[in-house]
Amino acid sequence: MGNLPDIPTDSALARLFEDERAQGEAVWFSLPGGATLYKAGEPSNQLYFLRAGRLGAFRGEEGQELQFLGVIRPGEPAGEMALIAGAPHSGHVVALRDSEIFALPRDIFFEAAEDDPAVMTELARLMILRSRQAATKASVGEPSVYGFIGVGETVPIRPLVDRVAREIGRLGYMVTVIGAEAQHAPTEWFSDVEREYDFVLYAAEPSDLGWRQVVSRQVDRLFRVGRGDLPPPAAGVLTDRDPLQAQNLADLILVQKRDCVRPQGSEAWMDAAQPARLFHIRRENAEDFKRIARILTGQAVGLVLSGGGARAYAHIGAIRALREQGTPIDFVGGVSMGAIIAAGVAMGWDGPEMDHRIQDAFVNTSPLDDIAFPLLAMTLGNKVRERLTTHFGETQIADLWLPFFCVSSNLTKGAYQVHRRGLLRDALRATISLPGVLPPATDHNDVLVDGAVLKNFPADVMRVFQPGPIVGVDVTRGRSITADDVARPQSVWRWILSGQWRKGPPIVSLLMRAATVSSWRDHVAAREATDVLVAPEVAGVEIRDWGAYAPAVAAGYQAMKDALAKLKRPITELRRRPGRRDPAPPTAAAG
């Protein structure tokens, strides 16, 4: 069998495959790109070793999108944790490109390991390293090879990728851009380049037909690039042989005109390309190219905002503090009122516009005073619908400047529903439809209510879409509702004359708080998914007090300022991966 390519000859794992028993029992096979090596729940009866190509590791709950965990590169094992533990595999491993793999049966592995204790030591060191990376939220086997393919009548791809590469270089990494000149290079040449640089970017013009096929099967993640001011090509975008598309690792970049105010027509591109993520960049806009560089290097910042009624005004103060510190916001998502504010960020509202629009929609007059006979809810919901139309109009989620999502609770299916496409105001109407307070929304035959019912702080949903730092703001923690909040008014007429009825009756507080109570498990999950978790002190703001704008905003601002002051480095660098130019970290003893 000989020494394995890309594996140090003194590696204990390399020696393992030189063992006479392994020589007779190890199985070599090819795994085409897109094929599955193993799935979660399957028995772990072999140790796999990657000789060439790349594998991707995934995990996820049934019925939800799989989360991409990282890349397994040549010279690395797969399935070792389950094998050692004698347990079924906990995740899925799929070939990202055509790969060559050795498989060693479990019993042969343990027999050979007994003769060479260094094998177990090396595997233990690897497992400890991966476990520590997971515990500290560092990415494991991050993607480093990206492909950019022009689709339809697009802008020249090479200059665009060169500009992204310059921004990556300014972040301190070694990066190179390779075009069609490498179309006929041998496989070893690609491997050598990928070992030499922190990031490799392959650029293919629409006319580079042969090179496009090479690129689509040579990278960890693929970006198709089209012109946002034109419809997708009539001939289509997708191809039959594209493993990254099947693994949800193909994204879309739409290049907009430099003076574009709001993208339009992106839904047609979403239908044609079916991307995992959509990004908009304007020609000659430096900030947009910096955002793409952060996304590629794992330094993009995701912001997640919880629900919480009027207390969600605190999110506005938190955003103000982030912007003052210069922290970029690259992905944004939320639930209920948090989703409303997150949508404003994705729309591109600056601080003054955010203040004006939120106060106009919610503060100046109550959105919940169109009281109705409670057949479905205590309000008609007309005022909420009108205000969403006023401030978000006919905007499609795909036409937002930033990737955005919000979450509603699907009562028909008994699961939360993530909104990433469609009419923005419809998605927002669903995510704020608090049961008993607002009439439910519908999606075909499905009944949708406030996302807070099932997932009030969707930081884990954000983690599926992006591997960079996540900042979460949760306004539902701490003391929230007391007996005074639900006390029956001594005089209904006095309560009406005082204007307190505009907040809604006390039952509104009860319903809103009941829907936004998070379990201890939810708090733990939120902490695990976020890198910075901020909990503003908003106990003094009643959950239905829509006029309590100033104190809630101030609380959010102060909480974020305090959280930022405790950080030892900028948020963008909380998950920074080491580059080849960085000093080597000290070796830590396993234990």
Coordinates of C-alpha atoms in Angstrom, one line a residue:
M1 CA 0.0 0.0 0.0
G2 CA 2.9 2.3 0.7
N3 CA 3.0 5.6 2.6
L4 CA -0.2 7.6 2.3
P5 CA 0.0 10.9 0.4
D6 CA -0.3 14.1 2.5
I7 CA 0.4 12.1 5.7
P8 CA 3.6 12.6 7.7
T9 CA 5.7 9.4 7.5
D10 CA 6.2 9.5 11.3
S11 CA 2.5 9.6 12.0
A12 CA 1.2 6.8 14.1
L13 CA -1.9 6.6 12.0
A14 CA 0.2 6.3 8.9
R15 CA 2.1 3.5 10.5
L16 CA -1.1 1.8 11.4
F17 CA -1.9 1.2 7.8
E18 CA 1.6 -0.2 7.3
D19 CA 0.8 -2.9 9.8
E20 CA 0.7 -6.4 8.2
R21 CA -2.8 -7.1 9.5
A22 CA -4.0 -3.7 8.2
Q23 CA -2.4 -4.5 4.9
G24 CA -4.6 -7.5 4.5
E25 CA -7.8 -6.1 6.0
A26 CA -7.9 -2.4 5.1
V27 CA -10.2 -1.5 2.2
W28 CA -9.5 1.2 -0.2
F29 CA -12.4 2.8 -2.1
S30 CA -13.4 5.9 -4.0
L31 CA -16.3 8.0 -2.8
P32 CA -17.7 10.3 -5.5
G33 CA -18.5 13.9 -4.6
G34 CA -21.9 14.2 -3.0
A35 CA -22.0 10.6 -1.8
T36 CA -22.5 9.8 1.9
L37 CA -19.8 8.0 3.9
Y38 CA -22.0 7.4 6.9
K39 CA -25.1 8.9 8.6
A40 CA -26.0 9.7 12.1
G41 CA -27.3 6.6 14.0
E42 CA -25.4 4.1 11.8
P43 CA -23.1 1.6 13.6
S44 CA -19.4 2.6 13.8
N45 CA -17.5 -0.5 12.9
Q46 CA -14.7 1.0 10.9
L47 CA -12.1 3.7 11.2
Y48 CA -12.0 5.8 8.0
F49 CA -8.9 7.6 6.8
L50 CA -9.0 10.2 4.0
R51 CA -6.3 9.7 1.4
A52 CA -7.4 12.4 -1.1
G53 CA -10.3 14.8 -1.6
R54 CA -12.3 16.4 1.1
L55 CA -15.2 15.3 3.4
G56 CA -17.8 17.4 5.1
A57 CA -19.2 16.8 8.6
F58 CA -22.8 17.7 9.3
R59 CA -25.3 17.3 12.1
G60 CA -28.9 18.4 12.7
E61 CA -32.3 17.5 14.1
E62 CA -34.8 15.6 12.1
G63 CA -36.9 17.9 9.9
Q64 CA -34.4 20.8 10.2
E65 CA -31.6 21.9 8.0
L66 CA -28.3 20.2 8.6
Q67 CA -25.6 22.2 10.3
F68 CA -22.2 22.2 8.5
L69 CA -19.6 21.4 11.1
G70 CA -16.4 21.5 9.1
V71 CA -14.0 19.9 6.6
I72 CA -12.0 16.7 7.0
R73 CA -8.8 17.0 4.9
P74 CA -6.4 14.4 3.5
G75 CA -4.4 12.7 6.3
E76 CA -7.3 13.0 8.8
P77 CA -9.5 10.2 10.2
A78 CA -13.3 10.2 10.3
G79 CA -15.6 8.3 12.7
E80 CA -12.9 7.9 15.3
M81 CA -14.9 9.2 18.3
A82 CA -17.8 6.8 17.7
L83 CA -15.4 3.9 17.1
I84 CA -13.5 4.4 20.3
A85 CA -16.8 5.0 22.3
G86 CA -18.4 1.9 20.7
A87 CA -21.5 4.1 19.9
P88 CA -23.4 4.9 16.7
H89 CA -22.2 7.8 14.6
S90 CA -23.6 11.1 15.9
G91 CA -23.4 13.0 12.6
H92 CA -23.3 12.7 8.9
V93 CA -20.1 12.7 6.7
V94 CA -20.4 13.4 3.0
A95 CA -17.8 13.7 0.2
L96 CA -17.5 17.3 -0.8
R97 CA -15.4 16.3 -3.8
D98 CA -14.3 13.0 -5.3
S99 CA -12.3 11.3 -2.5
E100 CA -10.2 8.3 -1.8
I101 CA -10.7 6.6 1.5
F102 CA -9.2 3.7 3.5
A103 CA -11.4 1.8 5.9
L104 CA -10.0 -0.4 8.7
P105 CA -12.3 -2.8 10.6
R106 CA -12.8 -2.1 14.2
D107 CA -11.2 -5.3 15.6
I108 CA -8.1 -4.9 13.4
F109 CA -7.7 -1.3 14.5
F110 CA -7.7 -2.3 18.2
E111 CA -5.3 -5.2 17.6
A112 CA -2.9 -3.0 15.8
A113 CA -3.3 -0.2 18.3
E114 CA -2.3 -2.6 21.1
D115 CA 1.1 -3.1 19.4
D116 CA 1.6 0.6 18.9
P117 CA 0.3 2.7 21.8
A118 CA 1.1 5.8 19.9
V119 CA -1.9 5.2 17.7
M120 CA -4.3 5.6 20.6
T121 CA -2.3 8.6 21.9
E122 CA -2.5 10.3 18.5
L123 CA -6.2 9.6 18.2
A124 CA -6.9 10.8 21.8
R125 CA -5.0 14.0 21.1
L126 CA -7.1 14.6 18.0
M127 CA -10.4 13.9 19.8
I128 CA -9.4 16.2 22.7
L129 CA -8.5 18.9 20.3
R130 CA -11.8 18.6 18.4
S131 CA -13.7 18.5 21.7
R132 CA -12.0 21.6 23.0
Q133 CA -12.6 23.4 19.7
A134 CA -16.3 22.6 20.0
A135 CA -16.4 23.6 23.7
T136 CA -14.8 27.0 22.9
K137 CA -17.0 27.4 19.8
A138 CA -13.9 27.4 17.5
S139 CA -14.6 26.1 14.0
V140 CA -13.3 22.6 13.3
G141 CA -11.9 22.0 9.9
E142 CA -13.0 25.3 8.5
P143 CA -13.6 25.7 4.7
S144 CA -10.6 27.4 3.1
V145 CA -11.1 26.7 -0.7
Y146 CA -13.9 28.6 -2.4
G147 CA -15.1 28.7 -5.9
F148 CA -16.7 31.7 -7.7
I149 CA -18.6 30.8 -11.0
G150 CA -20.2 33.4 -13.2
V151 CA -23.8 32.7 -14.2
G152 CA -25.6 34.3 -17.1
E153 CA -24.7 37.7 -18.3
T154 CA -22.6 38.7 -15.3
V155 CA -19.8 41.0 -14.4
P156 CA -16.2 39.8 -15.0
I157 CA -15.5 37.3 -12.2
R158 CA -11.8 37.5 -11.9
P159 CA -11.6 41.2 -10.9
L160 CA -14.4 40.7 -8.4
V161 CA -12.6 37.8 -6.8
D162 CA -9.3 39.7 -6.8
R163 CA -10.9 42.4 -4.8
V164 CA -12.3 39.9 -2.3
A165 CA -8.8 38.4 -2.0
R166 CA -7.3 41.9 -1.3
E167 CA -9.7 42.3 1.6
I168 CA -8.9 38.8 2.9
G169 CA -5.2 39.8 2.7
R170 CA -5.9 42.9 4.8
L171 CA -7.3 40.6 7.5
G172 CA -3.8 39.1 7.8
Y173 CA -4.2 35.9 5.7
M174 CA -2.2 34.4 2.8
V175 CA -4.6 34.1 -0.1
T176 CA -4.3 33.4 -3.8
V177 CA -6.7 33.6 -6.8
I178 CA -6.6 31.0 -9.5
G179 CA -8.3 31.1 -12.9
A180 CA -8.8 29.0 -16.0
E181 CA -5.0 28.8 -16.5
A182 CA -5.0 25.9 -14.0
Q183 CA -7.7 23.9 -15.8
H184 CA -5.3 21.1 -16.9
A185 CA -3.1 21.1 -13.8
P186 CA -2.7 17.7 -12.1
T187 CA -4.5 16.9 -8.8
E188 CA -1.3 17.1 -6.9
W189 CA -0.8 20.7 -8.0
F190 CA -4.1 21.8 -6.4
S191 CA -3.2 20.0 -3.2
D192 CA 0.1 21.8 -3.1
V193 CA -1.5 25.2 -3.6
E194 CA -4.1 24.5 -0.9
R195 CA -1.4 23.6 1.6
E196 CA 0.6 26.8 0.8
Y197 CA -2.1 29.4 1.4
D198 CA -4.7 30.0 4.1
F199 CA -7.4 30.6 1.5
V200 CA -7.6 29.6 -2.2
L201 CA -10.2 31.3 -4.4
Y202 CA -11.0 29.8 -7.8
A203 CA -12.6 32.1 -10.3
A204 CA -14.5 30.9 -13.4
E205 CA -16.1 33.1 -16.1
P206 CA -19.4 31.9 -17.7
S207 CA -17.4 31.1 -20.9
D208 CA -14.9 28.9 -19.0
L209 CA -17.0 25.8 -19.4
G210 CA -14.4 23.1 -18.7
W211 CA -12.9 25.1 -15.9
R212 CA -16.3 25.7 -14.3
Q213 CA -16.7 22.0 -14.0
V214 CA -13.3 21.6 -12.3
V215 CA -14.0 24.4 -9.9
S216 CA -17.4 23.1 -8.9
R217 CA -15.8 19.8 -7.8
Q218 CA -12.6 21.2 -6.3
V219 CA -13.8 23.5 -3.5
D220 CA -15.2 23.4 0.0
R221 CA -18.0 25.9 -0.8
L222 CA -19.3 27.3 -4.1
F223 CA -20.5 30.9 -4.9
R224 CA -22.5 31.4 -8.0
V225 CA -22.3 35.1 -9.2
G226 CA -25.0 36.8 -11.2
R227 CA -26.2 40.3 -12.0
G228 CA -28.9 41.4 -9.7
D229 CA -30.4 43.9 -12.2
L230 CA -31.0 41.1 -14.7
P231 CA -33.2 38.0 -14.5
P232 CA -31.5 34.6 -14.2
P233 CA -30.6 32.9 -17.5
A234 CA -33.4 31.1 -19.3
A235 CA -31.2 28.1 -19.8
G236 CA -31.1 27.6 -16.0
V237 CA -28.5 27.7 -13.3
L238 CA -28.3 24.2 -11.7
T239 CA -26.5 21.2 -13.1
D240 CA -27.1 17.5 -12.5
R241 CA -23.6 16.9 -11.2
D242 CA -23.0 19.3 -8.3
P243 CA -22.4 17.7 -4.9
L244 CA -22.1 21.0 -3.1
Q245 CA -25.6 21.9 -4.2
A246 CA -26.9 18.7 -2.7
Q247 CA -25.1 19.4 0.6
N248 CA -26.5 22.9 0.8
L249 CA -23.0 24.4 0.3
A250 CA -23.7 26.5 -2.8
D251 CA -24.4 30.2 -2.3
L252 CA -25.5 33.0 -4.6
I253 CA -24.0 36.5 -4.9
L254 CA -26.0 39.1 -6.8
V255 CA -24.0 42.1 -8.1
Q256 CA -26.0 45.2 -7.9
K257 CA -25.4 48.6 -9.6
R258 CA -23.4 50.9 -7.5
D259 CA -26.3 53.3 -7.1
C260 CA -28.9 50.6 -6.3
V261 CA -31.2 51.7 -3.5
R262 CA -33.0 48.3 -3.0
P263 CA -32.4 45.0 -4.9
Q264 CA -35.4 43.7 -6.9
G265 CA -36.2 40.5 -8.5
S266 CA -34.1 38.3 -6.3
E267 CA -36.9 35.8 -5.7
A268 CA -36.5 34.6 -9.4
W269 CA -32.8 34.0 -8.7
M270 CA -33.6 32.1 -5.5
D271 CA -35.9 29.8 -7.6
A272 CA -33.3 29.3 -10.2
A273 CA -30.2 28.8 -8.1
Q274 CA -31.8 27.4 -4.8
P275 CA -28.8 28.7 -2.8
A276 CA -28.1 28.0 0.8
R277 CA -27.5 31.7 1.3
L278 CA -27.9 34.9 -0.8
F279 CA -25.6 37.9 -0.6
H280 CA -25.9 41.3 -2.4
I281 CA -22.8 43.4 -3.3
R282 CA -22.8 46.8 -5.0
R283 CA -20.1 47.5 -7.6
E284 CA -17.3 49.6 -6.1
N285 CA -18.7 49.4 -2.6
A286 CA -15.8 48.6 -0.3
E287 CA -18.0 47.7 2.7
D288 CA -19.8 45.0 0.7
F289 CA -16.5 43.4 -0.4
K290 CA -15.2 43.5 3.2
R291 CA -18.4 41.7 4.2
I292 CA -17.7 38.9 1.7
A293 CA -14.1 38.6 3.0
R294 CA -15.4 38.3 6.6
I295 CA -17.9 35.6 5.5
L296 CA -15.2 33.6 3.8
T297 CA -12.8 33.8 6.8
G298 CA -15.3 33.1 9.5
Q299 CA -15.3 36.7 10.9
A300 CA -18.8 37.7 9.8
V301 CA -21.0 38.8 12.7
G302 CA -24.5 37.4 13.2
L303 CA -27.0 39.3 15.4
V304 CA -30.0 37.5 17.0
L305 CA -32.8 39.4 18.8
S306 CA -35.3 37.7 21.0
G307 CA -39.0 38.5 21.4
G308 CA -40.4 40.3 24.4
G309 CA -43.1 42.8 23.6
A310 CA -42.2 46.4 24.5
R311 CA -39.0 45.2 26.1
A312 CA -37.7 44.5 22.7
Y313 CA -37.0 48.2 22.3
A314 CA -33.8 47.4 24.2
H315 CA -32.5 45.8 20.9
I316 CA -32.4 49.3 19.4
G317 CA -30.0 50.5 22.1
A318 CA -27.9 47.4 21.8
I319 CA -27.6 47.9 18.0
R320 CA -26.6 51.6 18.6
A321 CA -23.8 50.5 20.9
L322 CA -22.6 47.9 18.4
R323 CA -22.5 50.5 15.6
E324 CA -20.7 53.0 17.8
Q325 CA -18.0 50.5 18.5
G326 CA -17.6 49.8 14.8
T327 CA -18.8 46.2 14.9
P328 CA -20.3 45.1 11.6
I329 CA -23.6 43.3 11.4
D330 CA -23.5 40.7 8.5
F331 CA -26.4 38.4 9.3
V332 CA -29.5 39.2 11.3
G333 CA -32.5 37.3 12.7
G334 CA -35.1 37.4 15.4
V335 CA -38.4 36.5 16.8
S336 CA -41.6 38.6 17.3
M337 CA -40.7 42.2 18.1
G338 CA -37.0 41.3 17.8
A339 CA -37.7 40.2 14.3
I340 CA -39.3 43.6 13.5
I341 CA -36.1 45.4 14.6
A342 CA -33.9 42.8 12.9
A343 CA -35.8 43.5 9.7
G344 CA -35.0 47.2 10.0
V345 CA -31.3 46.4 10.2
A346 CA -31.6 44.2 7.1
M347 CA -33.4 47.0 5.3
G348 CA -30.5 49.2 5.9
W349 CA -32.1 51.6 8.4
D350 CA -29.6 53.7 10.2
G351 CA -30.1 54.9 13.8
P352 CA -32.3 57.9 13.2
E353 CA -34.5 56.0 10.7
M354 CA -34.8 53.1 13.1
D355 CA -35.9 55.4 15.9
H356 CA -38.4 57.2 13.7
R357 CA -40.0 54.1 12.2
I358 CA -40.3 52.1 15.4
Q359 CA -41.7 55.1 17.3
D360 CA -44.2 55.8 14.5
A361 CA -45.3 52.2 14.4
F362 CA -45.4 51.2 18.0
V363 CA -44.7 54.1 20.5
N364 CA -46.8 57.1 19.4
T365 CA -50.0 55.0 19.4
S366 CA -50.6 51.5 20.6
P367 CA -50.6 48.8 17.9
L368 CA -53.0 46.7 20.0
D369 CA -55.9 49.0 20.7
D370 CA -58.2 47.7 17.9
I371 CA -60.0 45.6 20.5
A372 CA -62.3 42.8 19.1
F373 CA -64.8 40.3 20.4
P374 CA -62.4 37.5 21.2
L375 CA -63.4 34.8 18.8
L376 CA -59.8 34.3 17.6
A377 CA -57.9 37.0 19.5
M378 CA -58.4 40.1 21.7
T379 CA -57.5 42.5 18.8
L380 CA -58.4 42.6 15.1
G381 CA -54.8 42.9 14.1
N382 CA -55.6 45.5 11.5
K383 CA -53.4 48.2 13.0
V384 CA -50.4 45.8 13.1
R385 CA -51.0 44.8 9.5
E386 CA -51.3 48.4 8.3
R387 CA -48.1 49.5 10.1
L388 CA -46.1 46.6 8.7
T389 CA -47.3 47.6 5.2
T390 CA -46.4 51.2 5.8
H391 CA -42.8 50.5 6.9
F392 CA -41.9 47.4 4.9
G393 CA -44.2 47.7 1.9
E394 CA -43.8 45.0 -0.8
T395 CA -40.2 44.2 0.1
Q396 CA -39.2 40.5 -0.4
I397 CA -36.9 38.9 2.1
A398 CA -34.6 38.0 -0.7
D399 CA -34.3 41.7 -1.6
L400 CA -32.9 42.7 1.8
W401 CA -29.3 44.0 1.9
L402 CA -28.4 41.5 4.7
P403 CA -29.3 37.8 5.1
F404 CA -32.3 37.8 7.3
F405 CA -34.6 35.2 9.0
C406 CA -37.4 35.2 11.5
V407 CA -39.1 32.4 13.2
S408 CA -42.8 31.6 13.7
S409 CA -44.5 28.7 15.4
N410 CA -46.4 26.3 13.1
L411 CA -49.3 25.0 15.1
T412 CA -50.4 22.7 12.3
K413 CA -47.0 20.9 12.2
G414 CA -46.1 21.4 15.8
A415 CA -42.7 22.8 14.9
Y416 CA -41.0 26.2 14.5
Q417 CA -40.9 27.6 11.0
V418 CA -37.9 29.6 9.7
H419 CA -38.8 32.4 7.2
R420 CA -36.0 33.2 4.8
R421 CA -38.1 33.9 1.6
G422 CA -41.3 35.5 0.6
L423 CA -43.0 38.8 1.4
L424 CA -41.2 40.4 4.4
R425 CA -44.4 41.8 6.0
D426 CA -46.1 38.4 5.8
A427 CA -43.3 36.8 7.7
L428 CA -43.2 39.5 10.3
R429 CA -47.0 39.3 10.7
A430 CA -46.6 35.6 11.5
T431 CA -43.7 36.0 13.9
I432 CA -45.6 38.5 16.0
S433 CA -49.0 36.8 16.1
L434 CA -49.1 36.2 19.8
P435 CA -51.9 33.6 20.5
G436 CA -54.9 35.3 22.1
V437 CA -53.6 38.8 21.4
L438 CA -53.4 38.8 17.6
P439 CA -55.2 36.6 15.1
P440 CA -53.0 33.8 13.7
A441 CA -51.4 34.1 10.3
T442 CA -51.8 31.3 7.7
D443 CA -49.4 29.8 5.2
H444 CA -51.6 27.8 2.8
N445 CA -53.3 25.4 5.2
D446 CA -50.8 25.9 8.1
V447 CA -51.6 28.1 11.1
L448 CA -48.7 30.3 12.2
V449 CA -48.4 32.1 15.5
D450 CA -45.7 34.0 17.4
G451 CA -42.3 32.3 17.1
A452 CA -41.7 32.9 20.8
V453 CA -44.1 30.1 21.6
L454 CA -41.6 27.4 20.4
K455 CA -38.3 29.3 20.0
N456 CA -37.9 32.8 21.5
F457 CA -34.2 33.1 21.0
P458 CA -33.1 31.3 17.8
A459 CA -29.3 31.6 18.1
D460 CA -29.0 28.0 17.1
V461 CA -30.9 28.8 13.9
M462 CA -28.3 31.5 13.1
R463 CA -25.5 29.1 13.7
V464 CA -26.8 26.9 10.9
F465 CA -26.3 29.8 8.4
Q466 CA -23.0 31.1 9.4
P467 CA -19.9 29.9 11.4
G468 CA -18.7 33.4 12.5
P469 CA -19.3 35.1 15.9
I470 CA -22.9 35.4 17.0
V471 CA -24.1 38.2 19.2
G472 CA -27.4 37.5 21.0
V473 CA -29.6 40.0 22.8
D474 CA -32.3 38.4 25.1
V475 CA -34.8 40.6 26.8
T476 CA -36.9 37.9 28.4
R477 CA -34.6 36.9 31.2
G478 CA -34.9 38.0 34.8
R479 CA -38.0 39.1 36.7
S480 CA -40.8 39.8 34.3
I481 CA -44.3 39.7 35.6
T482 CA -45.8 40.2 39.1
A483 CA -49.2 40.0 40.6
D484 CA -49.6 43.7 40.1
D485 CA -49.3 43.3 36.4
V486 CA -52.3 40.9 36.2
A487 CA -54.4 42.5 38.9
R488 CA -58.0 43.1 37.9
P489 CA -58.8 46.9 37.6
Q490 CA -60.9 48.1 40.5
S491 CA -63.1 50.0 38.1
V492 CA -63.4 49.1 34.5
W493 CA -64.7 52.6 33.6
R494 CA -61.8 54.3 35.4
W495 CA -59.4 52.0 33.6
I496 CA -61.0 53.0 30.2
L497 CA -61.0 56.7 31.0
S498 CA -57.4 56.6 32.1
G499 CA -56.3 55.4 28.7
Q500 CA -54.7 52.3 30.2
W501 CA -57.0 50.2 28.0
R502 CA -54.8 51.1 25.0
K503 CA -52.1 48.8 26.3
G504 CA -54.6 46.0 26.3
P505 CA -56.2 44.4 29.4
P506 CA -53.9 42.7 32.0
I507 CA -54.5 39.4 30.3
V508 CA -52.2 40.6 27.5
S509 CA -49.3 40.7 29.8
L510 CA -50.1 37.2 31.0
L511 CA -50.3 35.9 27.4
M512 CA -47.2 37.7 26.3
R513 CA -45.1 36.5 29.2
A514 CA -46.4 32.9 29.0
A515 CA -45.4 32.8 25.3
T516 CA -41.9 34.2 26.0
V517 CA -40.9 32.2 29.0
S518 CA -37.7 30.3 28.2
S519 CA -36.7 27.0 29.9
W520 CA -33.3 26.4 31.4
R521 CA -32.6 24.2 28.5
D522 CA -33.3 27.1 26.1
H523 CA -30.9 29.3 28.1
V524 CA -28.1 26.7 27.9
A525 CA -28.7 26.2 24.2
A526 CA -28.5 30.0 23.7
R527 CA -25.3 30.3 25.6
E528 CA -23.8 27.5 23.5
A529 CA -24.8 29.1 20.2
T530 CA -23.7 32.6 21.0
D531 CA -20.3 34.2 21.5
V532 CA -21.6 37.3 23.2
L533 CA -24.9 37.0 25.1
V534 CA -26.4 40.2 26.3
A535 CA -29.4 40.4 28.7
P536 CA -30.5 44.0 29.3
E537 CA -32.0 44.9 32.6
V538 CA -35.6 45.6 31.6
A539 CA -37.5 44.4 34.6
G540 CA -38.8 47.9 35.1
V541 CA -40.4 47.9 31.6
E542 CA -43.8 46.3 31.5
I543 CA -44.1 43.9 28.6
R544 CA -47.1 45.7 27.0
D545 CA -46.0 49.3 27.8
W546 CA -45.5 50.4 24.3
G547 CA -44.7 54.0 25.5
A548 CA -41.7 52.9 27.5
Y549 CA -39.3 53.4 24.6
A550 CA -36.6 55.6 26.2
P551 CA -35.9 53.4 29.3
A552 CA -35.8 50.2 27.3
V553 CA -33.5 51.6 24.6
A554 CA -31.2 53.0 27.4
A555 CA -31.1 49.6 29.1
G556 CA -30.1 47.8 25.8
Y557 CA -27.4 50.4 25.1
Q558 CA -25.9 50.1 28.5
A559 CA -26.0 46.3 28.6
M560 CA -24.2 46.1 25.2
K561 CA -21.6 48.7 26.2
D562 CA -20.9 46.7 29.4
A563 CA -20.6 43.4 27.4
L564 CA -18.2 45.0 24.8
A565 CA -16.0 46.4 27.5
K566 CA -15.4 43.0 28.9
L567 CA -14.1 41.6 25.6
K568 CA -10.4 41.3 25.1
R569 CA -10.6 41.6 21.4
P570 CA -13.1 42.8 18.7
I571 CA -16.1 40.6 18.1
T572 CA -15.0 39.9 14.6
E573 CA -11.9 38.1 15.9
L574 CA -13.7 36.0 18.5
R575 CA -13.6 33.0 16.2
R576 CA -10.5 34.1 14.2
R577 CA -8.7 31.1 12.8
P578 CA -4.9 31.2 12.9
G579 CA -3.1 32.0 9.6
R580 CA 0.3 30.9 8.3
R581 CA 1.7 34.2 9.2
D582 CA 0.5 34.0 12.8
P583 CA 3.0 32.9 15.5
A584 CA 2.6 29.2 16.3
P585 CA 0.6 28.8 19.5
P586 CA 2.3 27.1 22.5
T587 CA 1.8 23.3 22.6
A588 CA -0.6 22.3 25.3
A589 CA -0.4 19.0 27.1
A590 CA -3.4 16.8 26.7
G591 CA -5.3 16.5 29.9

